[in-house]
């Protein structure tokens, strides 16, 4: 029994490897906060002094443990210093070298339902931050993300990672709604149609695919260019799409018919953006061009304005500012803005976008947006079908077996009809039998289609067989249907 108890005590004292490492780390941190070695209490003869020193040493040990735990869990970051190897000197290290090593890579940023929260696709994971830069969430399930887009009507954060996986995550309760393997390889071209919430991806094979979270297959697959697709943009009405390819062409597509309406030759666009009034901005290299639609239907885009950046600046992203005649340009050296007259909507709706919104109004608007949140099933190519009546299908013709069953049921029902008892002389058995025969015949007459179809089929088959058996010289005298 004693051996068994000792074995149980040993089993209780053995900790998992992770907890053992934590205990070793905490013990090392405790030594830093202890006030040297403790007093030798065994050599003391004064019991009162011995008790006081023992209680004080115990208090010092508790405070050292508390300080070590605070440093471990609440103060995880430690001060860093420059460390060199070999003959390197710290005073020779330049600020450009330090910034290159410590600056975090950010591939894309997307605002959520308002300007208080935004998501950033960083080097390893994606993070959600508050407006003041406080980290709120780390989205580890997505992996290294290339592009982020937010579907404001559905509260879904869509992303495409380096291996071509499309993810949809609900930001209201944090669950992953869908994880889709596109099967098209890596891509960094991604846009959302504002009309229906469909996500469009541009691929290296020149195709543009459109997706929704409730389907593992693309809704549409369009061959837009012979080479890689470099940019995609949607008109605010959702019916026009602009694509750019490496072959120095920009194409305008009508999504109602999925056909090309215009091809603009002469320049390769790395980024595209539509304004609220339908102007199309295209950026490549150090140049930005703005195209205007003279026809109004999407097929008459021509050069409206152009802007040249400082030589050496590489344009990475262009985007129009809503309700303002301003075009934002993100480039290799920072951010710039230019004036584009006629690009923004001159009249704003305070129910949609209120520039004078107070904090109380913002909170109320957030509640209304959550109440009006649409489920992922409502994302489709034609959202006007939601709430419409499904057209009635034409009634299918019953099969031969179904007709025979219905006929037998009708005959049995006619036979089981109870005859009324009539006056003397009118209730003879012969008359009752004759009446039942009439009811059975009437029930059979309601199914004439089966008999006629059988007769017509037999006649047709007999005629065909007879014509097939005739010699070739007499076939011309055979009756033709």
Short mmCIF file of C-alpha atoms in Angstrom, two decimals:
data_model
loop_
_atom_site.label_atom_id
_atom_site.label_comp_id
_atom_site.label_asym_id
_atom_site.label_seq_id
_atom_site.Cartn_x
_atom_site.Cartn_y
_atom_site.Cartn_z
CA UNK A 1 0.00 0.00 0.00
CA UNK A 2 2.84 2.40 0.86
CA UNK A 3 4.51 1.77 -2.51
CA UNK A 4 1.22 2.44 -4.32
CA UNK A 5 0.74 5.74 -2.44
CA UNK A 6 4.27 6.86 -3.30
CA UNK A 7 3.67 6.09 -6.99
CA UNK A 8 0.44 8.14 -6.94
CA UNK A 9 2.24 11.10 -5.36
CA UNK A 10 4.92 10.93 -8.06
CA UNK A 11 2.24 10.86 -10.79
CA UNK A 12 0.60 13.96 -9.28
CA UNK A 13 3.90 15.85 -9.16
CA UNK A 14 4.80 15.16 -12.82
CA UNK A 15 3.64 18.13 -14.96
CA UNK A 16 3.17 18.41 -18.74
CA UNK A 17 6.21 19.69 -20.70
CA UNK A 18 4.64 23.13 -21.34
CA UNK A 19 3.92 23.70 -17.65
CA UNK A 20 7.41 22.49 -16.73
CA UNK A 21 8.94 25.11 -19.05
CA UNK A 22 6.72 27.82 -17.52
CA UNK A 23 7.76 26.81 -13.99
CA UNK A 24 11.46 26.93 -14.93
CA UNK A 25 11.00 30.37 -16.48
CA UNK A 26 9.11 31.66 -13.44
CA UNK A 27 11.81 30.36 -11.07
CA UNK A 28 14.48 32.19 -13.08
CA UNK A 29 12.44 35.41 -12.90
CA UNK A 30 11.87 34.99 -9.12
CA UNK A 31 15.60 35.03 -8.45
CA UNK A 32 15.78 38.48 -10.05
CA UNK A 33 13.27 39.92 -7.54
CA UNK A 34 14.56 38.17 -4.38
CA UNK A 35 16.63 40.27 -1.93
CA UNK A 36 19.69 38.10 -1.94
CA UNK A 37 20.06 34.89 0.06
CA UNK A 38 17.77 34.35 3.02
CA UNK A 39 18.99 34.48 6.66
CA UNK A 40 20.23 31.29 8.37
CA UNK A 41 17.38 30.77 10.84
CA UNK A 42 18.73 27.54 12.32
CA UNK A 43 21.66 29.33 14.00
CA UNK A 44 19.37 31.81 15.78
CA UNK A 45 18.48 31.12 19.43
CA UNK A 46 16.02 34.00 19.90
CA UNK A 47 12.62 32.48 19.09
CA UNK A 48 10.89 35.86 18.64
CA UNK A 49 13.53 37.12 16.18
CA UNK A 50 13.47 33.77 14.38
CA UNK A 51 9.68 33.98 13.91
CA UNK A 52 9.85 37.58 12.64
CA UNK A 53 12.59 36.78 10.12
CA UNK A 54 10.74 33.64 8.91
CA UNK A 55 7.52 35.58 8.28
CA UNK A 56 9.47 38.34 6.46
CA UNK A 57 11.32 35.82 4.24
CA UNK A 58 7.98 34.22 3.41
CA UNK A 59 6.56 37.64 2.45
CA UNK A 60 9.61 38.35 0.25
CA UNK A 61 9.11 35.01 -1.52
CA UNK A 62 5.42 35.73 -2.23
CA UNK A 63 6.18 39.20 -3.58
CA UNK A 64 8.96 37.79 -5.82
CA UNK A 65 6.55 35.16 -7.23
CA UNK A 66 3.87 37.81 -7.87
CA UNK A 67 6.39 40.08 -9.62
CA UNK A 68 7.63 37.17 -11.75
CA UNK A 69 4.07 36.27 -12.82
CA UNK A 70 3.31 39.91 -13.68
CA UNK A 71 6.45 40.10 -15.81
CA UNK A 72 5.57 36.81 -17.52
CA UNK A 73 1.93 37.43 -18.34
CA UNK A 74 1.34 41.20 -18.19
CA UNK A 75 4.71 42.49 -19.39
CA UNK A 76 5.68 40.08 -22.19
CA UNK A 77 7.73 42.63 -24.12
CA UNK A 78 11.31 43.29 -23.11
CA UNK A 79 13.72 46.08 -23.97
CA UNK A 80 15.91 45.30 -26.96
CA UNK A 81 19.45 46.31 -27.81
CA UNK A 82 21.60 46.24 -30.89
CA UNK A 83 23.68 43.09 -31.07
CA UNK A 84 26.49 42.64 -33.56
CA UNK A 85 28.44 39.66 -34.79
CA UNK A 86 32.14 39.45 -35.35
CA UNK A 87 33.80 42.75 -36.34
CA UNK A 88 30.51 44.66 -36.80
CA UNK A 89 30.05 47.86 -34.77
CA UNK A 90 26.70 49.09 -33.46
CA UNK A 91 27.48 52.71 -34.32
CA UNK A 92 27.81 51.80 -38.00
CA UNK A 93 24.22 50.49 -38.29
CA UNK A 94 21.99 53.01 -40.16
CA UNK A 95 18.34 53.85 -39.55
CA UNK A 96 17.33 52.52 -42.98
CA UNK A 97 18.72 49.10 -42.02
CA UNK A 98 16.83 49.12 -38.71
CA UNK A 99 13.55 50.22 -40.35
CA UNK A 100 13.85 47.47 -42.96
CA UNK A 101 14.04 44.82 -40.25
CA UNK A 102 11.46 46.08 -37.73
CA UNK A 103 8.75 47.52 -40.02
CA UNK A 104 5.73 45.18 -40.28
CA UNK A 105 4.58 44.11 -43.76
CA UNK A 106 0.96 45.15 -44.46
CA UNK A 107 -0.48 43.79 -47.72
CA UNK A 108 -3.99 45.22 -47.51
CA UNK A 109 -6.35 47.17 -45.21
CA UNK A 110 -10.16 47.22 -45.17
CA UNK A 111 -12.54 49.26 -43.00
CA UNK A 112 -15.41 47.36 -41.41
CA UNK A 113 -18.98 48.66 -41.00
CA UNK A 114 -17.74 52.11 -39.87
CA UNK A 115 -14.51 54.07 -39.44
CA UNK A 116 -14.00 52.86 -35.87
CA UNK A 117 -12.64 49.43 -36.86
CA UNK A 118 -10.40 48.18 -39.64
CA UNK A 119 -8.75 44.90 -40.64
CA UNK A 120 -5.13 44.63 -41.76
CA UNK A 121 -3.53 41.75 -43.68
CA UNK A 122 -0.05 41.58 -42.19
CA UNK A 123 2.96 39.34 -42.81
CA UNK A 124 1.74 36.19 -41.05
CA UNK A 125 -1.82 36.80 -39.82
CA UNK A 126 -4.68 39.25 -40.24
CA UNK A 127 -5.64 41.53 -37.35
CA UNK A 128 -8.62 43.73 -36.45
CA UNK A 129 -7.76 47.08 -34.85
CA UNK A 130 -9.72 49.89 -33.27
CA UNK A 131 -9.41 53.45 -34.53
CA UNK A 132 -6.71 54.28 -31.95
CA UNK A 133 -4.58 51.31 -33.06
CA UNK A 134 -5.55 48.91 -30.27
CA UNK A 135 -5.41 45.29 -31.40
CA UNK A 136 -8.82 43.62 -30.95
CA UNK A 137 -8.56 40.26 -32.70
CA UNK A 138 -6.01 38.03 -34.42
CA UNK A 139 -7.44 36.02 -37.32
CA UNK A 140 -5.14 32.99 -37.47
CA UNK A 141 -7.43 30.69 -39.46
CA UNK A 142 -6.84 32.49 -42.76
CA UNK A 143 -3.05 32.16 -43.01
CA UNK A 144 -0.99 34.75 -44.95
CA UNK A 145 -3.68 36.93 -46.58
CA UNK A 146 -3.13 38.80 -49.86
CA UNK A 147 -6.38 40.81 -50.09
CA UNK A 148 -9.22 41.81 -47.73
CA UNK A 149 -12.71 43.06 -48.57
CA UNK A 150 -15.72 43.77 -46.32
CA UNK A 151 -19.34 43.06 -47.30
CA UNK A 152 -21.15 45.76 -45.34
CA UNK A 153 -24.70 44.48 -45.89
CA UNK A 154 -23.80 40.98 -44.69
CA UNK A 155 -21.11 41.83 -42.08
CA UNK A 156 -18.73 39.38 -43.77
CA UNK A 157 -14.96 39.84 -44.03
CA UNK A 158 -13.78 38.14 -47.23
CA UNK A 159 -10.12 37.33 -47.85
CA UNK A 160 -7.96 35.44 -50.33
CA UNK A 161 -4.69 33.96 -49.09
CA UNK A 162 -1.44 33.04 -50.82
CA UNK A 163 -2.54 29.53 -51.77
CA UNK A 164 -5.81 30.61 -53.38
CA UNK A 165 -8.27 29.91 -50.54
CA UNK A 166 -11.27 32.22 -50.24
CA UNK A 167 -12.58 32.73 -46.68
CA UNK A 168 -15.77 34.38 -45.41
CA UNK A 169 -15.90 35.29 -41.70
CA UNK A 170 -18.83 36.84 -39.86
CA UNK A 171 -17.49 39.73 -37.77
CA UNK A 172 -20.58 39.90 -35.54
CA UNK A 173 -19.90 36.59 -33.76
CA UNK A 174 -16.52 35.58 -35.25
CA UNK A 175 -17.47 32.27 -36.92
CA UNK A 176 -16.01 31.20 -40.26
CA UNK A 177 -18.95 31.08 -42.66
CA UNK A 178 -17.18 29.47 -45.63
CA UNK A 179 -13.73 28.29 -46.71
CA UNK A 180 -13.48 27.71 -50.47
CA UNK A 181 -10.59 26.32 -52.53
CA UNK A 182 -10.69 28.24 -55.81
CA UNK A 183 -8.31 25.86 -57.60
CA UNK A 184 -6.87 28.76 -59.63
CA UNK A 185 -3.65 29.32 -57.70
CA UNK A 186 -2.38 32.45 -56.03
CA UNK A 187 -4.00 35.82 -56.83
CA UNK A 188 -3.97 39.34 -55.42
CA UNK A 189 -6.86 40.70 -57.55
CA UNK A 190 -10.10 40.79 -55.57
CA UNK A 191 -13.16 43.07 -55.59
CA UNK A 192 -16.76 42.99 -54.32
CA UNK A 193 -19.74 43.90 -56.46
CA UNK A 194 -21.67 46.55 -54.45
CA UNK A 195 -24.95 45.56 -56.12
CA UNK A 196 -25.18 41.90 -55.09
CA UNK A 197 -22.21 41.17 -52.76
CA UNK A 198 -20.58 38.71 -55.18
CA UNK A 199 -16.78 38.49 -54.87
CA UNK A 200 -14.76 38.61 -58.11
CA UNK A 201 -11.24 37.19 -58.39
CA UNK A 202 -8.79 37.79 -61.25
CA UNK A 203 -6.46 34.91 -62.09
CA UNK A 204 -3.20 34.38 -63.93
CA UNK A 205 -4.94 32.49 -66.73
CA UNK A 206 -6.93 35.56 -67.78
CA UNK A 207 -10.18 34.42 -66.17
CA UNK A 208 -12.41 36.29 -63.72
CA UNK A 209 -14.44 34.09 -61.38
CA UNK A 210 -17.38 35.19 -59.21
CA UNK A 211 -18.16 33.54 -55.87
CA UNK A 212 -20.69 33.41 -53.05
CA UNK A 213 -20.19 31.81 -49.60
CA UNK A 214 -22.89 29.14 -50.03
CA UNK A 215 -21.33 27.53 -53.11
CA UNK A 216 -18.03 25.68 -53.54
CA UNK A 217 -18.10 26.27 -57.32
CA UNK A 218 -17.88 29.66 -59.05
CA UNK A 219 -21.15 31.28 -60.11
CA UNK A 220 -19.55 32.69 -63.27
CA UNK A 221 -16.23 32.08 -64.98
CA UNK A 222 -15.34 34.62 -67.68
CA UNK A 223 -12.33 34.52 -70.01
CA UNK A 224 -11.54 38.24 -70.03
CA UNK A 225 -7.88 38.39 -71.18
CA UNK A 226 -5.37 36.08 -72.87
CA UNK A 227 -2.85 36.72 -70.07
CA UNK A 228 -2.91 37.45 -66.32
CA UNK A 229 -5.59 39.80 -64.96
CA UNK A 230 -3.96 42.72 -63.13
CA UNK A 231 -7.01 44.68 -61.86
CA UNK A 232 -10.80 44.47 -61.51
CA UNK A 233 -13.31 47.22 -60.61
CA UNK A 234 -17.12 47.46 -60.41
CA UNK A 235 -19.35 50.40 -61.28
CA UNK A 236 -21.48 51.62 -58.32
CA UNK A 237 -24.62 50.34 -60.07
CA UNK A 238 -23.09 46.85 -60.21
CA UNK A 239 -23.90 46.31 -63.91
CA UNK A 240 -20.50 47.30 -65.36
CA UNK A 241 -17.13 45.70 -64.67
CA UNK A 242 -13.71 46.94 -65.78
CA UNK A 243 -10.76 44.56 -66.11
CA UNK A 244 -7.12 45.12 -67.03
CA UNK A 245 -4.64 42.64 -68.47
CA UNK A 246 -0.93 42.42 -69.07
CA UNK A 247 -1.49 42.82 -72.84
CA UNK A 248 -2.04 46.60 -72.31
CA UNK A 249 -5.82 46.56 -72.66
CA UNK A 250 -8.67 47.68 -70.40
CA UNK A 251 -12.06 46.09 -71.09
CA UNK A 252 -15.54 47.15 -70.02
CA UNK A 253 -18.08 44.37 -69.47
CA UNK A 254 -21.89 44.41 -69.16
CA UNK A 255 -22.69 41.95 -66.37
CA UNK A 256 -26.37 41.78 -67.29
CA UNK A 257 -25.46 39.98 -70.52
CA UNK A 258 -21.86 38.99 -69.64
CA UNK A 259 -20.49 40.48 -72.82
CA UNK A 260 -17.77 42.97 -73.68
CA UNK A 261 -18.98 46.48 -74.56
CA UNK A 262 -15.68 48.34 -75.02
CA UNK A 263 -11.93 47.71 -75.30
CA UNK A 264 -9.49 50.52 -74.49
CA UNK A 265 -6.05 50.00 -76.03
CA UNK A 266 -2.70 51.52 -75.26
CA UNK A 267 -1.99 51.23 -71.52
CA UNK A 268 -1.64 48.62 -68.84
CA UNK A 269 -3.49 49.41 -65.58
CA UNK A 270 -2.12 48.02 -62.33
CA UNK A 271 -5.13 49.39 -60.38
CA UNK A 272 -8.67 50.47 -61.35
CA UNK A 273 -11.39 52.37 -59.49
CA UNK A 274 -14.86 53.70 -60.38
CA UNK A 275 -16.18 56.93 -58.88
CA UNK A 276 -19.75 57.52 -57.69
CA UNK A 277 -20.57 59.29 -60.97
CA UNK A 278 -19.02 56.59 -63.17
CA UNK A 279 -15.53 57.95 -63.88
CA UNK A 280 -12.84 55.28 -64.20
CA UNK A 281 -9.34 55.87 -62.79
CA UNK A 282 -6.43 53.70 -63.95
CA UNK A 283 -2.92 53.80 -62.52
CA UNK A 284 0.30 52.29 -63.80
CA UNK A 285 3.94 53.19 -63.22
CA UNK A 286 4.12 56.90 -62.37
CA UNK A 287 0.97 57.88 -64.31
CA UNK A 288 -2.73 58.06 -63.49
CA UNK A 289 -5.43 58.43 -66.14
CA UNK A 290 -9.10 59.18 -65.58
CA UNK A 291 -11.64 58.03 -68.19
CA UNK A 292 -15.12 59.44 -68.66
CA UNK A 293 -18.17 57.81 -70.28
CA UNK A 294 -19.56 60.12 -72.95
CA UNK A 295 -22.37 57.75 -73.97
CA UNK A 296 -23.73 57.13 -70.47
CA UNK A 297 -24.25 53.44 -71.14
CA UNK A 298 -20.75 52.21 -70.39
CA UNK A 299 -19.51 51.82 -73.96
CA UNK A 300 -18.03 55.28 -74.59
CA UNK A 301 -15.11 55.67 -72.18
CA UNK A 302 -12.38 58.06 -73.33
CA UNK A 303 -9.57 60.04 -71.69
CA UNK A 304 -10.89 62.75 -69.35
CA UNK A 305 -7.88 63.76 -67.22
CA UNK A 306 -4.32 62.59 -66.56
CA UNK A 307 -1.77 63.13 -63.79
CA UNK A 308 1.96 62.36 -63.59
CA UNK A 309 3.63 61.57 -60.28
CA UNK A 310 7.21 62.44 -59.40
CA UNK A 311 9.63 60.40 -61.46
CA UNK A 312 10.38 57.12 -59.71
CA UNK A 313 7.13 56.96 -57.72
CA UNK A 314 5.26 53.72 -58.45
CA UNK A 315 1.47 53.89 -58.21
CA UNK A 316 0.10 50.97 -56.18
CA UNK A 317 -3.56 51.88 -55.60
CA UNK A 318 -6.09 54.51 -56.71
CA UNK A 319 -9.47 55.12 -55.07
CA UNK A 320 -12.06 57.89 -55.29
CA UNK A 321 -13.24 59.63 -52.15
CA UNK A 322 -17.05 59.42 -51.82
CA UNK A 323 -19.04 62.69 -51.95
CA UNK A 324 -15.87 64.60 -52.86
CA UNK A 325 -14.13 65.38 -56.17
CA UNK A 326 -10.91 63.85 -54.86
CA UNK A 327 -8.87 60.87 -56.06
CA UNK A 328 -6.53 59.22 -53.56
CA UNK A 329 -3.29 57.74 -54.90
CA UNK A 330 -1.18 55.30 -52.91
CA UNK A 331 2.39 55.02 -54.22
CA UNK A 332 5.78 53.70 -53.22
CA UNK A 333 6.65 56.86 -51.26
CA UNK A 334 3.38 57.44 -49.43
CA UNK A 335 -0.03 58.89 -50.31
CA UNK A 336 -1.18 61.76 -52.53
CA UNK A 337 -4.51 63.23 -53.64
CA UNK A 338 -5.62 65.06 -56.78
CA UNK A 339 -8.80 66.94 -57.73
CA UNK A 340 -11.09 65.31 -60.32
CA UNK A 341 -14.09 67.60 -60.98
CA UNK A 342 -17.38 65.75 -61.34
CA UNK A 343 -16.27 62.47 -59.77
CA UNK A 344 -18.20 62.61 -56.48
CA UNK A 345 -21.90 62.67 -55.66
CA UNK A 346 -22.78 66.31 -54.86
CA UNK A 347 -25.79 65.53 -52.61
CA UNK A 348 -25.42 63.18 -49.67
CA UNK A 349 -28.16 61.27 -47.87
CA UNK A 350 -27.75 61.57 -44.09
CA UNK A 351 -29.38 58.15 -43.65
CA UNK A 352 -26.61 56.57 -45.74
CA UNK A 353 -23.55 58.73 -45.01
CA UNK A 354 -23.67 61.65 -42.59
CA UNK A 355 -20.46 63.75 -42.44
CA UNK A 356 -21.77 65.50 -39.30
CA UNK A 357 -22.59 62.29 -37.46
CA UNK A 358 -22.36 62.38 -33.65
CA UNK A 359 -21.29 59.49 -31.45
CA UNK A 360 -24.91 58.84 -30.43
CA UNK A 361 -26.05 58.74 -34.04
CA UNK A 362 -23.17 56.41 -34.88
CA UNK A 363 -24.21 53.97 -32.15
CA UNK A 364 -27.84 54.04 -33.31
CA UNK A 365 -26.76 53.49 -36.91
CA UNK A 366 -24.67 50.50 -35.86
CA UNK A 367 -27.68 48.93 -34.14
CA UNK A 368 -29.84 49.48 -37.23
CA UNK A 369 -27.16 47.94 -39.46
CA UNK A 370 -27.05 44.85 -37.25
CA UNK A 371 -30.85 44.55 -37.33
CA UNK A 372 -30.83 44.88 -41.14
CA UNK A 373 -27.98 42.39 -41.59
CA UNK A 374 -28.56 40.03 -44.51
CA UNK A 375 -27.78 36.29 -44.28
CA UNK A 376 -25.11 34.82 -46.60
CA UNK A 377 -27.81 32.97 -48.57
CA UNK A 378 -29.01 36.29 -50.04
CA UNK A 379 -25.78 36.74 -52.04
CA UNK A 380 -26.63 35.91 -55.67
CA UNK A 381 -26.09 37.28 -59.17
CA UNK A 382 -29.63 38.71 -59.40
CA UNK A 383 -30.80 39.89 -55.94
CA UNK A 384 -34.09 41.11 -57.44
CA UNK A 385 -35.29 37.49 -57.30
CA UNK A 386 -35.52 37.76 -53.51
CA UNK A 387 -39.19 38.21 -52.61
CA UNK A 388 -40.44 37.39 -56.13
CA UNK A 389 -42.93 34.62 -56.91
CA UNK A 390 -41.57 31.42 -58.38
CA UNK A 391 -43.19 30.77 -61.81
CA UNK A 392 -45.60 27.84 -61.84
CA UNK A 393 -44.27 24.76 -63.58
CA UNK A 394 -46.25 23.08 -66.34
CA UNK A 395 -48.02 19.98 -65.08
CA UNK A 396 -46.22 16.88 -66.24
CA UNK A 397 -48.11 14.24 -68.19
CA UNK A 398 -48.86 11.17 -66.04
CA UNK A 399 -47.18 7.90 -66.94
CA UNK A 400 -48.98 4.81 -68.18
CA UNK A 401 -48.70 3.10 -64.81
CA UNK A 402 -50.17 6.09 -62.99
CA UNK A 403 -53.11 6.20 -65.40
CA UNK A 404 -53.85 2.50 -64.90
CA UNK A 405 -53.75 2.88 -61.11
CA UNK A 406 -56.12 5.85 -61.22
CA UNK A 407 -58.42 3.94 -63.54
CA UNK A 408 -58.59 0.91 -61.21
CA UNK A 409 -59.28 3.17 -58.24
CA UNK A 410 -62.13 4.90 -60.11
CA UNK A 411 -63.65 1.52 -61.15
CA UNK A 412 -63.51 0.17 -57.59
CA UNK A 413 -65.14 3.35 -56.33
CA UNK A 414 -67.94 3.00 -58.89
CA UNK A 415 -68.54 -0.63 -57.89
CA UNK A 416 -68.72 0.22 -54.20
CA UNK A 417 -71.39 2.91 -54.63
CA UNK A 418 -74.44 2.11 -52.54
CA UNK A 419 -77.73 2.25 -54.43
CA UNK A 420 -80.67 4.07 -52.92
CA UNK A 421 -83.71 2.02 -51.91
CA UNK A 422 -86.57 3.04 -54.20
CA UNK A 423 -90.30 2.26 -54.27
CA UNK A 424 -91.75 -1.12 -55.15
CA UNK A 425 -91.15 -2.06 -58.78
CA UNK A 426 -88.14 0.26 -59.18
CA UNK A 427 -85.74 -1.62 -56.91
CA UNK A 428 -85.33 -4.85 -58.91
CA UNK A 429 -81.89 -6.61 -58.90
CA UNK A 430 -81.67 -6.39 -62.69
CA UNK A 431 -82.08 -2.62 -62.58
CA UNK A 432 -79.51 -2.29 -59.77
CA UNK A 433 -76.98 -4.39 -61.77
CA UNK A 434 -77.62 -2.33 -64.90
CA UNK A 435 -77.11 0.90 -62.95
CA UNK A 436 -73.76 -0.28 -61.52
CA UNK A 437 -72.59 -1.28 -65.04
CA UNK A 438 -73.40 2.23 -66.25
CA UNK A 439 -71.37 3.73 -63.38
CA UNK A 440 -68.38 1.49 -64.20
CA UNK A 441 -68.58 2.40 -67.92
CA UNK A 442 -68.73 6.08 -67.08
CA UNK A 443 -65.64 5.67 -64.85
CA UNK A 444 -63.81 3.97 -67.74
CA UNK A 445 -64.75 6.77 -70.15
CA UNK A 446 -62.84 9.27 -68.04
CA UNK A 447 -59.57 7.50 -69.06
CA UNK A 448 -59.78 7.23 -72.87
CA UNK A 449 -56.25 8.50 -73.40
CA UNK A 450 -54.57 5.21 -72.47
CA UNK A 451 -56.58 3.08 -74.90
CA UNK A 452 -56.22 5.50 -77.83
CA UNK A 453 -52.50 5.94 -77.23
CA UNK A 454 -52.03 2.14 -77.13
CA UNK A 455 -54.01 1.65 -80.38
CA UNK A 456 -52.14 4.49 -82.12
CA UNK A 457 -48.82 3.09 -80.94
CA UNK A 458 -49.69 -0.41 -82.17
CA UNK A 459 -50.80 0.90 -85.58
CA UNK A 460 -47.64 2.96 -85.87
CA UNK A 461 -45.42 0.01 -84.97
CA UNK A 462 -47.29 -2.33 -87.34
CA UNK A 463 -46.94 0.14 -90.21
CA UNK A 464 -43.25 0.69 -89.51
CA UNK A 465 -42.59 -3.08 -89.30
CA UNK A 466 -44.45 -3.73 -92.54
CA UNK A 467 -42.55 -0.97 -94.34
CA UNK A 468 -39.27 -2.32 -93.03
CA UNK A 469 -40.04 -5.87 -94.30
CA UNK A 470 -40.82 -4.72 -97.86
CA UNK A 471 -38.11 -5.14 -100.53
CA UNK A 472 -36.33 -2.03 -101.73
CA UNK A 473 -38.26 -1.98 -105.04
CA UNK A 474 -41.64 -1.80 -103.26
CA UNK A 475 -40.81 0.59 -100.47
CA UNK A 476 -41.89 3.54 -102.59
CA UNK A 477 -45.48 2.16 -102.58
CA UNK A 478 -45.60 1.95 -98.80
CA UNK A 479 -48.02 4.30 -97.04
CA UNK A 480 -46.27 7.32 -95.59
CA UNK A 481 -47.34 8.87 -92.25
#
